[in-house]
């Protein structure tokens, strides 16, 4: 798979694990978990990594699953289809100890893998071609976020008679997935979705934000640094939601917010581990916040408890949480770079100095190029110059 596609399919593992830590208390016997754009399956496999033998048990000659995991991905061309193969390969690795202990159940494990990761080949819509309602307890996902190609998907939605389901007229593909996620969650079900800043700020996505407010309680918004994903500078956020059990319910509890500058790895193509990882503290504070939302307090300058009314007041403007910090705070946290402002007369002096420096370098280059190089041929066998041992 090309490097370009890796950015689309693979969420950095440290981001996956942070989201899993925020969601792990929701996983219990009977839980149905889904990732509608699963890529290689990490959002579904990481939550069960440390307790596979508790959740999947070989008993009375049968492999019993105490939870359900469903990972869907589009497989309209050969490159896309490879990700589901990688997801099943990942699942094989995660389950290797259990399989080693029970080799006679290999066919049942194979069936489990095939039922857990499902390729959608019937339409360019992929997962979006199969609308669901009130089914999953937990959805963890990083859906594609692009505006190009969205018109083709919307045309296919129209042809397929799915306009009744996707009726928020969201701008990008991510908006369609947001509708799918919210409608697919059970009442009181939870979702943790990586979204681009456009969902929070585009005027054309105001209707989508209204939909989120009407259907869900907003639990958290965590700001991720630019370059979090391999192939894009797109600014992204982790949005945590709980689907309302009663649509008339008005959110009174505050929303947890956090600004992350580092995710535990370098934000370049090398992705080397570093000690600085703001997501660790974000997870700790969020888990504290969950226990007593109205009483939560933190001295961490990256963290704020946002009154729910703010989201109503700013519906027509923007839900970009950085707006709640002033410029000096953002600069001190490394979220924003300090701007160097100079006067017009200072800029004139700066240009004059720069011009002088360029001229000096040009003179040096001219003097070097004017020197005639002299060469002398020397045979390697001439011991005057070389002694070969």
Tab-separated table of C-alpha atoms in Angstrom, residues 2 15 18 32 43 49 51 62 98 101 103 113 117 134 142 180 186 195 200 219 224 227 236 279 331 340 349 365:
chain	number	residue	atom	x	y	z
A	2	UNK	CA	1.392	3.375	-0.950
A	15	UNK	CA	-3.623	8.158	19.510
A	18	UNK	CA	-5.331	7.211	24.244
A	32	UNK	CA	-21.128	-4.404	20.777
A	43	UNK	CA	-9.435	0.596	17.337
A	49	UNK	CA	-5.528	-6.810	23.901
A	51	UNK	CA	-8.195	-9.381	28.292
A	62	UNK	CA	-16.957	-24.180	21.366
A	98	UNK	CA	-5.266	-18.380	22.625
A	101	UNK	CA	-3.520	-23.237	23.387
A	103	UNK	CA	-5.168	-25.380	17.827
A	113	UNK	CA	-12.019	-13.212	12.210
A	117	UNK	CA	-13.820	-7.662	9.902
A	134	UNK	CA	-29.618	1.968	17.721
A	142	UNK	CA	-11.158	7.739	12.488
A	180	UNK	CA	-23.876	6.964	10.510
A	186	UNK	CA	-27.782	2.715	21.015
A	195	UNK	CA	-12.805	14.609	13.179
A	200	UNK	CA	-16.432	22.262	14.271
A	219	UNK	CA	-18.464	14.540	26.602
A	224	UNK	CA	-4.558	17.079	18.364
A	227	UNK	CA	0.847	16.529	11.467
A	236	UNK	CA	-7.975	17.212	13.956
A	279	UNK	CA	-2.373	12.592	25.581
A	331	UNK	CA	2.008	30.623	22.602
A	340	UNK	CA	7.351	38.875	15.047
A	349	UNK	CA	16.498	48.528	7.210
A	365	UNK	CA	31.189	33.316	-5.426
